[in-house]
Structures are given as C-alpha cells and as structure tokens.
JSON list of C-alpha atoms and ligand atoms in Angstrom, two decimals:
[
{"chain": "T", "resi": 1, "resn": "MET", "atom": "CA", "xyz": [104.44, 137.06, 106.91]},
{"chain": "T", "resi": 2, "resn": "SER", "atom": "CA", "xyz": [106.26, 133.89, 105.89]},
{"chain": "T", "resi": 3, "resn": "GLU", "atom": "CA", "xyz": [104.27, 130.77, 105.11]},
{"chain": "T", "resi": 4, "resn": "LEU", "atom": "CA", "xyz": [103.73, 128.32, 107.94]},
{"chain": "T", "resi": 5, "resn": "THR", "atom": "CA", "xyz": [105.91, 125.21, 107.72]},
{"chain": "T", "resi": 6, "resn": "PHE", "atom": "CA", "xyz": [105.58, 121.70, 109.12]},
{"chain": "T", "resi": 7, "resn": "ALA", "atom": "CA", "xyz": [108.85, 122.25, 111.03]},
{"chain": "T", "resi": 8, "resn": "SER", "atom": "CA", "xyz": [107.28, 125.16, 112.91]},
{"chain": "T", "resi": 9, "resn": "LEU", "atom": "CA", "xyz": [104.61, 122.75, 114.21]},
{"chain": "T", "resi": 10, "resn": "ALA", "atom": "CA", "xyz": [107.30, 121.04, 116.31]},
{"chain": "T", "resi": 11, "resn": "LEU", "atom": "CA", "xyz": [107.20, 117.72, 114.47]},
{"chain": "T", "resi": 12, "resn": "ALA", "atom": "CA", "xyz": [110.23, 115.45, 114.82]},
{"chain": "T", "resi": 13, "resn": "GLU", "atom": "CA", "xyz": [112.81, 115.14, 112.04]},
{"chain": "T", "resi": 14, "resn": "PRO", "atom": "CA", "xyz": [111.82, 111.60, 110.88]},
{"chain": "T", "resi": 15, "resn": "LEU", "atom": "CA", "xyz": [108.23, 112.79, 110.47]},
{"chain": "T", "resi": 16, "resn": "LEU", "atom": "CA", "xyz": [109.36, 115.90, 108.56]},
{"chain": "T", "resi": 17, "resn": "ARG", "atom": "CA", "xyz": [111.39, 113.64, 106.28]},
{"chain": "T", "resi": 18, "resn": "ALA", "atom": "CA", "xyz": [108.34, 111.45, 105.56]},
{"chain": "T", "resi": 19, "resn": "ILE", "atom": "CA", "xyz": [106.30, 114.59, 104.83]},
{"chain": "T", "resi": 20, "resn": "ALA", "atom": "CA", "xyz": [109.02, 115.86, 102.49]},
{"chain": "T", "resi": 21, "resn": "ASP", "atom": "CA", "xyz": [108.85, 112.53, 100.62]},
{"chain": "T", "resi": 22, "resn": "THR", "atom": "CA", "xyz": [105.14, 113.12, 99.93]},
{"chain": "T", "resi": 23, "resn": "GLY", "atom": "CA", "xyz": [105.95, 116.49, 98.38]},
{"chain": "T", "resi": 24, "resn": "TYR", "atom": "CA", "xyz": [103.71, 118.57, 100.69]},
{"chain": "T", "resi": 25, "resn": "THR", "atom": "CA", "xyz": [105.29, 121.93, 101.33]},
{"chain": "T", "resi": 26, "resn": "ALA", "atom": "CA", "xyz": [102.97, 123.50, 103.91]},
{"chain": "T", "resi": 27, "resn": "PRO", "atom": "CA", "xyz": [100.32, 122.34, 106.38]},
{"chain": "T", "resi": 28, "resn": "THR", "atom": "CA", "xyz": [96.67, 122.74, 105.41]},
{"chain": "T", "resi": 29, "resn": "PRO", "atom": "CA", "xyz": [94.51, 124.94, 107.69]},
{"chain": "T", "resi": 30, "resn": "ILE", "atom": "CA", "xyz": [93.22, 121.99, 109.73]},
{"chain": "T", "resi": 31, "resn": "GLN", "atom": "CA", "xyz": [96.76, 120.68, 110.18]},
{"chain": "T", "resi": 32, "resn": "ALA", "atom": "CA", "xyz": [98.02, 124.12, 111.24]},
{"chain": "T", "resi": 33, "resn": "GLN", "atom": "CA", "xyz": [95.23, 124.47, 113.81]},
{"chain": "T", "resi": 34, "resn": "ALA", "atom": "CA", "xyz": [94.74, 120.93, 115.09]},
{"chain": "T", "resi": 35, "resn": "ILE", "atom": "CA", "xyz": [98.35, 119.69, 115.36]},
{"chain": "T", "resi": 36, "resn": "PRO", "atom": "CA", "xyz": [99.55, 122.20, 118.04]},
{"chain": "T", "resi": 37, "resn": "LEU", "atom": "CA", "xyz": [96.30, 121.81, 119.96]},
{"chain": "T", "resi": 38, "resn": "VAL", "atom": "CA", "xyz": [96.47, 118.02, 120.11]},
{"chain": "T", "resi": 39, "resn": "LEU", "atom": "CA", "xyz": [100.21, 118.00, 120.85]},
{"chain": "T", "resi": 40, "resn": "GLN", "atom": "CA", "xyz": [99.38, 119.83, 124.07]},
{"chain": "T", "resi": 41, "resn": "GLY", "atom": "CA", "xyz": [97.40, 116.77, 125.13]},
{"chain": "T", "resi": 42, "resn": "GLY", "atom": "CA", "xyz": [93.84, 118.06, 124.93]},
{"chain": "T", "resi": 43, "resn": "ASP", "atom": "CA", "xyz": [90.74, 116.60, 123.30]},
{"chain": "T", "resi": 44, "resn": "LEU", "atom": "CA", "xyz": [89.67, 117.87, 119.88]},
{"chain": "T", "resi": 45, "resn": "LEU", "atom": "CA", "xyz": [86.32, 118.44, 118.20]},
{"chain": "T", "resi": 46, "resn": "ALA", "atom": "CA", "xyz": [86.94, 119.13, 114.53]},
{"chain": "T", "resi": 47, "resn": "ALA", "atom": "CA", "xyz": [84.48, 120.10, 111.84]},
{"chain": "T", "resi": 48, "resn": "ALA", "atom": "CA", "xyz": [86.34, 118.92, 108.78]},
{"chain": "T", "resi": 49, "resn": "GLN", "atom": "CA", "xyz": [85.42, 117.07, 105.65]},
{"chain": "T", "resi": 50, "resn": "THR", "atom": "CA", "xyz": [87.37, 114.76, 103.43]},
{"chain": "T", "resi": 51, "resn": "GLY", "atom": "CA", "xyz": [89.76, 116.79, 101.31]},
{"chain": "T", "resi": 52, "resn": "THR", "atom": "CA", "xyz": [90.95, 119.08, 104.11]},
{"chain": "T", "resi": 53, "resn": "GLY", "atom": "CA", "xyz": [94.03, 117.03, 105.00]},
{"chain": "T", "resi": 54, "resn": "LYS", "atom": "CA", "xyz": [92.53, 115.85, 108.30]},
{"chain": "T", "resi": 55, "resn": "THR", "atom": "CA", "xyz": [93.94, 112.33, 107.99]},
{"chain": "T", "resi": 56, "resn": "ALA", "atom": "CA", "xyz": [97.56, 113.48, 107.75]},
{"chain": "T", "resi": 57, "resn": "GLY", "atom": "CA", "xyz": [96.76, 115.97, 110.52]},
{"chain": "T", "resi": 58, "resn": "PHE", "atom": "CA", "xyz": [95.73, 113.41, 113.12]},
{"chain": "T", "resi": 59, "resn": "THR", "atom": "CA", "xyz": [98.20, 110.77, 111.91]},
{"chain": "T", "resi": 60, "resn": "LEU", "atom": "CA", "xyz": [101.23, 113.06, 112.25]},
{"chain": "T", "resi": 61, "resn": "THR", "atom": "CA", "xyz": [100.11, 114.28, 115.66]},
{"chain": "T", "resi": 62, "resn": "ILE", "atom": "CA", "xyz": [99.61, 110.76, 116.96]},
{"chain": "T", "resi": 63, "resn": "LEU", "atom": "CA", "xyz": [103.03, 109.67, 115.69]},
{"chain": "T", "resi": 64, "resn": "GLN", "atom": "CA", "xyz": [104.65, 112.69, 117.34]},
{"chain": "T", "resi": 65, "resn": "LEU", "atom": "CA", "xyz": [102.91, 111.89, 120.64]},
{"chain": "T", "resi": 66, "resn": "LEU", "atom": "CA", "xyz": [104.00, 108.24, 120.44]},
{"chain": "T", "resi": 67, "resn": "LEU", "atom": "CA", "xyz": [107.64, 109.16, 119.77]},
{"chain": "T", "resi": 68, "resn": "GLY", "atom": "CA", "xyz": [108.00, 110.29, 123.35]},
{"chain": "T", "resi": 69, "resn": "LYS", "atom": "CA", "xyz": [107.02, 106.86, 124.69]},
{"chain": "T", "resi": 70, "resn": "GLY", "atom": "CA", "xyz": [109.04, 103.68, 124.98]},
{"chain": "T", "resi": 71, "resn": "PRO", "atom": "CA", "xyz": [108.41, 100.56, 122.88]},
{"chain": "T", "resi": 72, "resn": "ILE", "atom": "CA", "xyz": [105.18, 98.69, 123.48]},
{"chain": "T", "resi": 73, "resn": "GLU", "atom": "CA", "xyz": [105.50, 95.16, 124.82]},
{"chain": "T", "resi": 74, "resn": "ALA", "atom": "CA", "xyz": [102.03, 93.66, 125.39]},
{"chain": "T", "resi": 75, "resn": "LYS", "atom": "CA", "xyz": [100.56, 91.73, 122.45]},
{"chain": "T", "resi": 76, "resn": "GLY", "atom": "CA", "xyz": [97.24, 92.84, 120.95]},
{"chain": "T", "resi": 77, "resn": "ARG", "atom": "CA", "xyz": [97.01, 95.82, 123.28]},
{"chain": "T", "resi": 78, "resn": "PRO", "atom": "CA", "xyz": [97.24, 98.99, 121.14]},
{"chain": "T", "resi": 79, "resn": "ARG", "atom": "CA", "xyz": [97.88, 102.47, 122.51]},
{"chain": "T", "resi": 80, "resn": "VAL", "atom": "CA", "xyz": [95.97, 104.24, 119.78]},
{"chain": "T", "resi": 81, "resn": "LEU", "atom": "CA", "xyz": [92.63, 103.34, 118.22]},
{"chain": "T", "resi": 82, "resn": "ILE", "atom": "CA", "xyz": [91.32, 105.04, 115.08]},
{"chain": "T", "resi": 83, "resn": "LEU", "atom": "CA", "xyz": [87.69, 104.21, 114.31]},
{"chain": "T", "resi": 84, "resn": "THR", "atom": "CA", "xyz": [86.31, 104.77, 110.82]},
{"chain": "T", "resi": 85, "resn": "PRO", "atom": "CA", "xyz": [82.88, 104.02, 109.31]},
{"chain": "T", "resi": 86, "resn": "THR", "atom": "CA", "xyz": [83.99, 102.02, 106.26]},
{"chain": "T", "resi": 87, "resn": "ARG", "atom": "CA", "xyz": [86.65, 99.54, 105.24]},
{"chain": "T", "resi": 88, "resn": "GLU", "atom": "CA", "xyz": [87.77, 101.86, 102.42]},
{"chain": "T", "resi": 89, "resn": "LEU", "atom": "CA", "xyz": [88.38, 104.71, 104.83]},
{"chain": "T", "resi": 90, "resn": "ALA", "atom": "CA", "xyz": [90.06, 102.38, 107.33]},
{"chain": "T", "resi": 91, "resn": "ALA", "atom": "CA", "xyz": [92.44, 101.20, 104.60]},
{"chain": "T", "resi": 92, "resn": "GLN", "atom": "CA", "xyz": [93.19, 104.81, 103.57]},
{"chain": "T", "resi": 93, "resn": "VAL", "atom": "CA", "xyz": [93.92, 105.84, 107.16]},
{"chain": "T", "resi": 94, "resn": "GLU", "atom": "CA", "xyz": [96.24, 102.86, 107.63]},
{"chain": "T", "resi": 95, "resn": "GLU", "atom": "CA", "xyz": [98.02, 103.86, 104.42]},
{"chain": "T", "resi": 96, "resn": "SER", "atom": "CA", "xyz": [98.51, 107.34, 105.83]},
{"chain": "T", "resi": 97, "resn": "VAL", "atom": "CA", "xyz": [99.93, 105.87, 109.06]},
{"chain": "T", "resi": 98, "resn": "GLN", "atom": "CA", "xyz": [102.34, 103.76, 107.00]},
{"chain": "T", "resi": 99, "resn": "THR", "atom": "CA", "xyz": [103.38, 106.76, 104.91]},
{"chain": "T", "resi": 100, "resn": "TYR", "atom": "CA", "xyz": [104.25, 108.99, 107.86]},
{"chain": "T", "resi": 101, "resn": "SER", "atom": "CA", "xyz": [105.70, 106.28, 110.13]},
{"chain": "T", "resi": 102, "resn": "LYS", "atom": "CA", "xyz": [108.21, 104.97, 107.61]},
{"chain": "T", "resi": 103, "resn": "TYR", "atom": "CA", "xyz": [111.22, 106.49, 109.42]},
{"chain": "T", "resi": 104, "resn": "VAL", "atom": "CA", "xyz": [110.06, 105.70, 112.97]},
{"chain": "T", "resi": 105, "resn": "ASP", "atom": "CA", "xyz": [109.68, 102.45, 114.86]},
{"chain": "T", "resi": 106, "resn": "ILE", "atom": "CA", "xyz": [105.90, 102.54, 115.35]},
{"chain": "T", "resi": 107, "resn": "SER", "atom": "CA", "xyz": [103.68, 99.63, 114.37]},
{"chain": "T", "resi": 108, "resn": "SER", "atom": "CA", "xyz": [100.13, 99.72, 113.04]},
{"chain": "T", "resi": 109, "resn": "MET", "atom": "CA", "xyz": [97.51, 97.52, 111.47]},
{"chain": "T", "resi": 110, "resn": "VAL", "atom": "CA", "xyz": [93.99, 97.75, 110.09]},
{"chain": "T", "resi": 111, "resn": "VAL", "atom": "CA", "xyz": [90.98, 95.51, 110.74]},
{"chain": "T", "resi": 112, "resn": "PHE", "atom": "CA", "xyz": [87.59, 95.63, 109.05]},
{"chain": "T", "resi": 113, "resn": "GLY", "atom": "CA", "xyz": [84.68, 93.31, 108.36]},
{"chain": "T", "resi": 114, "resn": "GLY", "atom": "CA", "xyz": [83.77, 91.45, 105.20]},
{"chain": "T", "resi": 115, "resn": "VAL", "atom": "CA", "xyz": [87.02, 89.47, 105.20]},
{"chain": "T", "resi": 116, "resn": "ASN", "atom": "CA", "xyz": [88.25, 86.42, 107.14]},
{"chain": "T", "resi": 117, "resn": "ILE", "atom": "CA", "xyz": [88.84, 87.28, 110.80]},
{"chain": "T", "resi": 118, "resn": "ARG", "atom": "CA", "xyz": [91.54, 84.64, 111.39]},
{"chain": "T", "resi": 119, "resn": "PRO", "atom": "CA", "xyz": [94.49, 86.38, 109.70]},
{"chain": "T", "resi": 120, "resn": "GLN", "atom": "CA", "xyz": [93.56, 89.56, 111.61]},
{"chain": "T", "resi": 121, "resn": "GLN", "atom": "CA", "xyz": [93.57, 87.60, 114.88]},
{"chain": "T", "resi": 122, "resn": "GLN", "atom": "CA", "xyz": [96.98, 86.16, 114.06]},
{"chain": "T", "resi": 123, "resn": "ARG", "atom": "CA", "xyz": [98.45, 89.54, 113.18]},
{"chain": "T", "resi": 124, "resn": "LEU", "atom": "CA", "xyz": [97.05, 91.03, 116.38]},
{"chain": "T", "resi": 125, "resn": "TYR", "atom": "CA", "xyz": [99.08, 88.58, 118.42]},
{"chain": "T", "resi": 126, "resn": "LYS", "atom": "CA", "xyz": [102.08, 90.88, 118.56]},
{"chain": "T", "resi": 127, "resn": "PRO", "atom": "CA", "xyz": [102.95, 94.26, 120.07]},
{"chain": "T", "resi": 128, "resn": "LEU", "atom": "CA", "xyz": [101.05, 96.99, 118.28]},
{"chain": "T", "resi": 129, "resn": "ASP", "atom": "CA", "xyz": [100.98, 100.78, 118.67]},
{"chain": "T", "resi": 130, "resn": "ILE", "atom": "CA", "xyz": [98.16, 101.88, 116.39]},
{"chain": "T", "resi": 131, "resn": "LEU", "atom": "CA", "xyz": [95.01, 99.97, 115.43]},
{"chain": "T", "resi": 132, "resn": "VAL", "atom": "CA", "xyz": [92.72, 101.29, 112.68]},
{"chain": "T", "resi": 133, "resn": "ALA", "atom": "CA", "xyz": [89.30, 99.62, 112.75]},
{"chain": "T", "resi": 134, "resn": "THR", "atom": "CA", "xyz": [85.68, 99.65, 111.75]},
{"chain": "T", "resi": 135, "resn": "PRO", "atom": "CA", "xyz": [83.36, 99.30, 114.81]},
{"chain": "T", "resi": 136, "resn": "GLY", "atom": "CA", "xyz": [81.66, 95.97, 114.05]},
{"chain": "T", "resi": 137, "resn": "ARG", "atom": "CA", "xyz": [84.81, 93.96, 113.37]},
{"chain": "T", "resi": 138, "resn": "LEU", "atom": "CA", "xyz": [86.54, 95.57, 116.33]},
{"chain": "T", "resi": 139, "resn": "LEU", "atom": "CA", "xyz": [83.74, 94.40, 118.64]},
{"chain": "T", "resi": 140, "resn": "ASP", "atom": "CA", "xyz": [84.01, 90.87, 117.20]},
{"chain": "T", "resi": 141, "resn": "LEU", "atom": "CA", "xyz": [87.74, 90.87, 117.92]},
{"chain": "T", "resi": 142, "resn": "VAL", "atom": "CA", "xyz": [87.18, 92.23, 121.44]},
{"chain": "T", "resi": 143, "resn": "GLY", "atom": "CA", "xyz": [84.55, 89.50, 122.01]},
{"chain": "T", "resi": 144, "resn": "GLN", "atom": "CA", "xyz": [87.05, 86.85, 120.96]},
{"chain": "T", "resi": 145, "resn": "ARG", "atom": "CA", "xyz": [89.72, 88.40, 123.18]},
{"chain": "T", "resi": 146, "resn": "SER", "atom": "CA", "xyz": [92.00, 89.00, 120.22]},
{"chain": "T", "resi": 147, "resn": "VAL", "atom": "CA", "xyz": [92.38, 92.66, 121.13]},
{"chain": "T", "resi": 148, "resn": "ASP", "atom": "CA", "xyz": [92.55, 94.37, 124.51]},
{"chain": "T", "resi": 149, "resn": "LEU", "atom": "CA", "xyz": [91.39, 98.00, 124.55]},
{"chain": "T", "resi": 150, "resn": "SER", "atom": "CA", "xyz": [92.41, 98.70, 128.15]},
{"chain": "T", "resi": 151, "resn": "GLY", "atom": "CA", "xyz": [95.66, 100.34, 126.99]},
{"chain": "T", "resi": 152, "resn": "ILE", "atom": "CA", "xyz": [94.09, 102.92, 124.69]},
{"chain": "T", "resi": 153, "resn": "GLU", "atom": "CA", "xyz": [95.68, 106.31, 125.33]},
{"chain": "T", "resi": 154, "resn": "ILE", "atom": "CA", "xyz": [94.45, 108.08, 122.20]},
{"chain": "T", "resi": 155, "resn": "LEU", "atom": "CA", "xyz": [91.09, 107.49, 120.52]},
{"chain": "T", "resi": 156, "resn": "VAL", "atom": "CA", "xyz": [90.11, 108.97, 117.14]},
{"chain": "T", "resi": 157, "resn": "LEU", "atom": "CA", "xyz": [86.60, 108.89, 115.68]},
{"chain": "T", "resi": 158, "resn": "ASP", "atom": "CA", "xyz": [86.93, 109.75, 112.01]},
{"chain": "T", "resi": 159, "resn": "GLU", "atom": "CA", "xyz": [83.85, 110.77, 110.02]},
{"chain": "T", "resi": 160, "resn": "ALA", "atom": "CA", "xyz": [81.69, 110.36, 113.11]},
{"chain": "T", "resi": 161, "resn": "ASP", "atom": "CA", "xyz": [78.59, 111.63, 111.30]},
{"chain": "T", "resi": 162, "resn": "ARG", "atom": "CA", "xyz": [78.89, 108.84, 108.73]},
{"chain": "T", "resi": 163, "resn": "MET", "atom": "CA", "xyz": [79.30, 106.32, 111.55]},
{"chain": "T", "resi": 164, "resn": "LEU", "atom": "CA", "xyz": [75.98, 107.41, 113.01]},
{"chain": "T", "resi": 165, "resn": "ASP", "atom": "CA", "xyz": [74.31, 107.53, 109.56]},
{"chain": "T", "resi": 166, "resn": "MET", "atom": "CA", "xyz": [75.43, 103.95, 109.02]},
{"chain": "T", "resi": 167, "resn": "GLY", "atom": "CA", "xyz": [73.84, 102.82, 112.28]},
{"chain": "T", "resi": 168, "resn": "PHE", "atom": "CA", "xyz": [77.01, 102.28, 114.32]},
{"chain": "T", "resi": 169, "resn": "ILE", "atom": "CA", "xyz": [75.74, 104.08, 117.42]},
{"chain": "T", "resi": 170, "resn": "HIS", "atom": "CA", "xyz": [75.08, 100.84, 119.31]},
{"chain": "T", "resi": 171, "resn": "ASP", "atom": "CA", "xyz": [78.53, 99.50, 118.49]},
{"chain": "T", "resi": 172, "resn": "ILE", "atom": "CA", "xyz": [80.08, 102.80, 119.55]},
{"chain": "T", "resi": 173, "resn": "LYS", "atom": "CA", "xyz": [78.16, 102.74, 122.84]},
{"chain": "T", "resi": 174, "resn": "LYS", "atom": "CA", "xyz": [79.39, 99.21, 123.54]},
{"chain": "T", "resi": 175, "resn": "LEU", "atom": "CA", "xyz": [82.95, 100.31, 122.81]},
{"chain": "T", "resi": 176, "resn": "MET", "atom": "CA", "xyz": [82.58, 103.42, 125.00]},
{"chain": "T", "resi": 177, "resn": "ALA", "atom": "CA", "xyz": [81.91, 101.16, 127.95]},
{"chain": "T", "resi": 178, "resn": "ILE", "atom": "CA", "xyz": [85.27, 99.44, 127.34]},
{"chain": "T", "resi": 179, "resn": "PHE", "atom": "CA", "xyz": [87.56, 102.40, 126.62]},
{"chain": "T", "resi": 180, "resn": "PRO", "atom": "CA", "xyz": [89.74, 103.59, 129.50]},
{"chain": "T", "resi": 181, "resn": "LYS", "atom": "CA", "xyz": [88.36, 106.79, 131.03]},
{"chain": "T", "resi": 182, "resn": "GLU", "atom": "CA", "xyz": [91.78, 108.45, 131.05]},
{"chain": "T", "resi": 183, "resn": "ARG", "atom": "CA", "xyz": [92.57, 109.06, 127.40]},
{"chain": "T", "resi": 184, "resn": "GLN", "atom": "CA", "xyz": [92.87, 111.73, 124.73]},
{"chain": "T", "resi": 185, "resn": "THR", "atom": "CA", "xyz": [89.99, 111.76, 122.25]},
{"chain": "T", "resi": 186, "resn": "LEU", "atom": "CA", "xyz": [89.71, 113.39, 118.82]},
{"chain": "T", "resi": 187, "resn": "LEU", "atom": "CA", "xyz": [86.40, 113.52, 116.99]},
{"chain": "T", "resi": 188, "resn": "PHE", "atom": "CA", "xyz": [86.10, 114.50, 113.33]},
{"chain": "T", "resi": 189, "resn": "SER", "atom": "CA", "xyz": [82.76, 115.12, 111.68]},
{"chain": "T", "resi": 190, "resn": "ALA", "atom": "CA", "xyz": [81.65, 116.96, 108.56]},
{"chain": "T", "resi": 191, "resn": "THR", "atom": "CA", "xyz": [78.29, 117.88, 110.09]},
{"chain": "T", "resi": 192, "resn": "PHE", "atom": "CA", "xyz": [77.03, 118.56, 113.61]},
{"chain": "T", "resi": 193, "resn": "SER", "atom": "CA", "xyz": [73.60, 117.08, 114.25]},
{"chain": "T", "resi": 194, "resn": "ASP", "atom": "CA", "xyz": [72.15, 116.89, 117.77]},
{"chain": "T", "resi": 195, "resn": "GLU", "atom": "CA", "xyz": [73.18, 113.23, 117.79]},
{"chain": "T", "resi": 196, "resn": "ILE", "atom": "CA", "xyz": [76.81, 114.11, 117.06]},
{"chain": "T", "resi": 197, "resn": "LYS", "atom": "CA", "xyz": [76.78, 116.84, 119.73]},
{"chain": "T", "resi": 198, "resn": "GLU", "atom": "CA", "xyz": [75.43, 114.32, 122.23]},
{"chain": "T", "resi": 199, "resn": "LEU", "atom": "CA", "xyz": [78.14, 111.82, 121.30]},
{"chain": "T", "resi": 200, "resn": "ALA", "atom": "CA", "xyz": [80.82, 114.52, 121.52]},
{"chain": "T", "resi": 201, "resn": "ASP", "atom": "CA", "xyz": [79.54, 115.50, 124.98]},
{"chain": "T", "resi": 202, "resn": "LYS", "atom": "CA", "xyz": [79.93, 111.92, 126.16]},
{"chain": "T", "resi": 203, "resn": "LEU", "atom": "CA", "xyz": [83.32, 111.26, 124.59]},
{"chain": "T", "resi": 204, "resn": "LEU", "atom": "CA", "xyz": [85.22, 114.53, 124.90]},
{"chain": "T", "resi": 205, "resn": "LYS", "atom": "CA", "xyz": [86.48, 116.56, 127.87]},
{"chain": "T", "resi": 206, "resn": "ASN", "atom": "CA", "xyz": [86.77, 120.34, 127.30]},
{"chain": "T", "resi": 207, "resn": "PRO", "atom": "CA", "xyz": [87.70, 119.83, 123.65]},
{"chain": "T", "resi": 208, "resn": "GLY", "atom": "CA", "xyz": [89.50, 122.41, 121.58]},
{"chain": "T", "resi": 209, "resn": "LEU", "atom": "CA", "xyz": [87.34, 123.33, 118.60]},
{"chain": "T", "resi": 210, "resn": "VAL", "atom": "CA", "xyz": [88.60, 123.54, 115.04]},
{"chain": "T", "resi": 211, "resn": "GLU", "atom": "CA", "xyz": [86.48, 124.30, 112.04]},
{"chain": "T", "resi": 212, "resn": "VAL", "atom": "CA", "xyz": [87.74, 124.53, 108.49]},
{"chain": "T", "resi": 213, "resn": "ALA", "atom": "CA", "xyz": [86.12, 125.04, 105.13]},
{"chain": "T", "resi": 214, "resn": "ARG", "atom": "CA", "xyz": [86.49, 122.40, 102.50]},
{"chain": "T", "resi": 215, "resn": "ARG", "atom": "CA", "xyz": [89.59, 122.77, 100.33]},
{"chain": "T", "resi": 216, "resn": "ASN", "atom": "CA", "xyz": [89.06, 123.63, 96.67]},
{"chain": "T", "resi": 217, "resn": "THR", "atom": "CA", "xyz": [85.40, 124.40, 97.20]},
{"chain": "T", "resi": 218, "resn": "THR", "atom": "CA", "xyz": [85.35, 126.71, 94.19]},
{"chain": "T", "resi": 219, "resn": "ASN", "atom": "CA", "xyz": [86.90, 124.08, 91.95]},
{"chain": "T", "resi": 220, "resn": "GLU", "atom": "CA", "xyz": [84.43, 121.50, 93.11]},
{"chain": "T", "resi": 221, "resn": "LEU", "atom": "CA", "xyz": [81.51, 123.81, 92.42]},
{"chain": "T", "resi": 222, "resn": "ILE", "atom": "CA", "xyz": [82.55, 124.55, 88.88]},
{"chain": "T", "resi": 223, "resn": "SER", "atom": "CA", "xyz": [83.82, 121.09, 87.93]},
{"chain": "J", "resi": 1, "resn": "AMP", "atom": "P1", "xyz": [91.95, 114.02, 103.72]},
{"chain": "J", "resi": 1, "resn": "AMP", "atom": "O1", "xyz": [91.16, 115.26, 104.05]},
{"chain": "J", "resi": 1, "resn": "AMP", "atom": "O2", "xyz": [92.67, 113.50, 104.90]},
{"chain": "J", "resi": 1, "resn": "AMP", "atom": "O3", "xyz": [91.09, 113.00, 103.04]},
{"chain": "J", "resi": 1, "resn": "AMP", "atom": "O4", "xyz": [93.12, 114.44, 102.69]},
{"chain": "J", "resi": 1, "resn": "AMP", "atom": "C1", "xyz": [92.83, 114.97, 101.43]},
{"chain": "J", "resi": 1, "resn": "AMP", "atom": "C2", "xyz": [94.05, 114.98, 100.50]},
{"chain": "J", "resi": 1, "resn": "AMP", "atom": "O5", "xyz": [94.94, 116.01, 100.87]},
{"chain": "J", "resi": 1, "resn": "AMP", "atom": "C3", "xyz": [94.86, 113.70, 100.50]},
{"chain": "J", "resi": 1, "resn": "AMP", "atom": "O6", "xyz": [95.01, 113.29, 99.17]},
{"chain": "J", "resi": 1, "resn": "AMP", "atom": "C4", "xyz": [96.19, 114.09, 101.10]},
{"chain": "J", "resi": 1, "resn": "AMP", "atom": "O7", "xyz": [97.23, 113.36, 100.50]},
{"chain": "J", "resi": 1, "resn": "AMP", "atom": "C5", "xyz": [96.28, 115.57, 100.78]},
{"chain": "J", "resi": 1, "resn": "AMP", "atom": "N1", "xyz": [97.09, 116.34, 101.76]},
{"chain": "J", "resi": 1, "resn": "AMP", "atom": "C6", "xyz": [97.16, 116.15, 103.10]},
{"chain": "J", "resi": 1, "resn": "AMP", "atom": "N2", "xyz": [97.96, 117.07, 103.66]},
{"chain": "J", "resi": 1, "resn": "AMP", "atom": "C7", "xyz": [98.41, 117.88, 102.67]},
{"chain": "J", "resi": 1, "resn": "AMP", "atom": "C8", "xyz": [99.28, 119.04, 102.64]},
{"chain": "J", "resi": 1, "resn": "AMP", "atom": "N3", "xyz": [99.82, 119.54, 103.75]},
{"chain": "J", "resi": 1, "resn": "AMP", "atom": "N4", "xyz": [99.52, 119.62, 101.43]},
{"chain": "J", "resi": 1, "resn": "AMP", "atom": "C9", "xyz": [98.95, 119.13, 100.32]},
{"chain": "J", "resi": 1, "resn": "AMP", "atom": "N5", "xyz": [98.12, 118.05, 100.28]},
{"chain": "J", "resi": 1, "resn": "AMP", "atom": "C10", "xyz": [97.84, 117.43, 101.44]}
]
C-alpha cells in the first residue's frame, strides 16, 4: 500500500505548497484521521498530546474550510476562534496559522494576557478570519467590545485538560454563553477526566472520535 499523502486528504494547492515548504512529506496519524472528518463539517473529540502534529492538523483543516468562503468584511468579528491555555501555546498556534496560510488570503492574529491590551484592541479593529486567544484576555476584550464572537463558525479548544488544570473553567463557561449555538467545535485533550467529558458533552454535538498515541514514545522513554 502506498504511503498516505497530504494531497489525498483533499487539501487545496496553496496549502499543499505551504506544507511542501515545511518539508513534511506525509500526514501524521492524527492529521490523517482528523482532517477528513473535520472537512465533512462534524465536531471532533481528539485525544492527542503535543508532539502528534495536532496543531498543523486543525490549522490546515480550518484553512481549507475557510477557502470556500468569501472575504470577511466586519471588523473584529472573527469566523474562527482557537482557545489555548497559555500565551506560549497561543503564539505557537498563531505561528502555525501563519506558516500554512502564507499562500492564501486569510487573516489571523493572537491575543493573550500579560501584555498591554491597547495594541491588541487596535489590531482587532479590522476584518479578521482567525483569532487565537487565551481565555482571560479574550473575555477582557469581549467586555470592552473590542471583539465580537457572534460570527464564530469554528471553535477549537486546544489542550482542554490544561485549561481546566489552570482554573479556566469559569472563563470557558462565560464564553460558552456567548458562542453562537450553530458552529463546528473541535476539542483536543491529552487526558479525559470526568470534568473534560462533561465539558465535551456541553460543547460538542455527536463528535467524531480520534485517538492517537504520542509520536516517538520510545525515543522519549530512552532519552
Ligand atoms: P504538535 O503536536 O502540533 O505540537 O506538533 C509537533 C511537531 O510535529 C511540530 O514541531 C510540527 O512542526 C511537527 N509536524 C506536524 N506535522 C508534521 C508532519 N506531517 N510531518 C512531520 N512533522 C510534523
């Protein structure tokens, strides 16, 4: 059997070109499983840790889904929201969005706490497709009416277990009350506690399930 390729996952040519630039030759298991499932429009519950290629997986899928839509016009009203627990992860995710969107006309930005909010507010005052955010700063920006979440079509919760460990459940509940009911939601978590299952029950509708082992587990054990 020939090796699975990115092209066989029905990704558009400008995305395949951006992937080729990174040097990746084949999708990782989570990419191979999650990309077709999410492209069909369904929700996703994924058990995947850092190191599996999950970030490129959801980023590429989101970009592919956005390619079919016209340009966004409203200012500060993103179509896609990616929530992450930490500023470091938020910055990494935004970097991944930049990497794979370099040949397409899709805009993104990242917001997180611990830095001045004003420049973020100014940059939000423009049309925006994808917003990557940590929960606390996002709520501050919503409170100040710098961002409008009523246009969210795709929501991603990355490292949801870490978000709960870090005490973000109240922020997430506040945000859940604001998100549009009609949307596609993807939830990634390394572990599945009762709390995560409860959150997944509330956020996801008939999700497709994907579970992958960590990449390079053997190497990590012996290193
Ligand atoms: P993540 O699980 O998203 O933190 O990604 C882990 C690492 O895998 C990152 O350094 C990515 O650049 C890399 N990566 C993502 N997709 C692939 C792929 N298809 N082939 C090889 N490496 C990849």
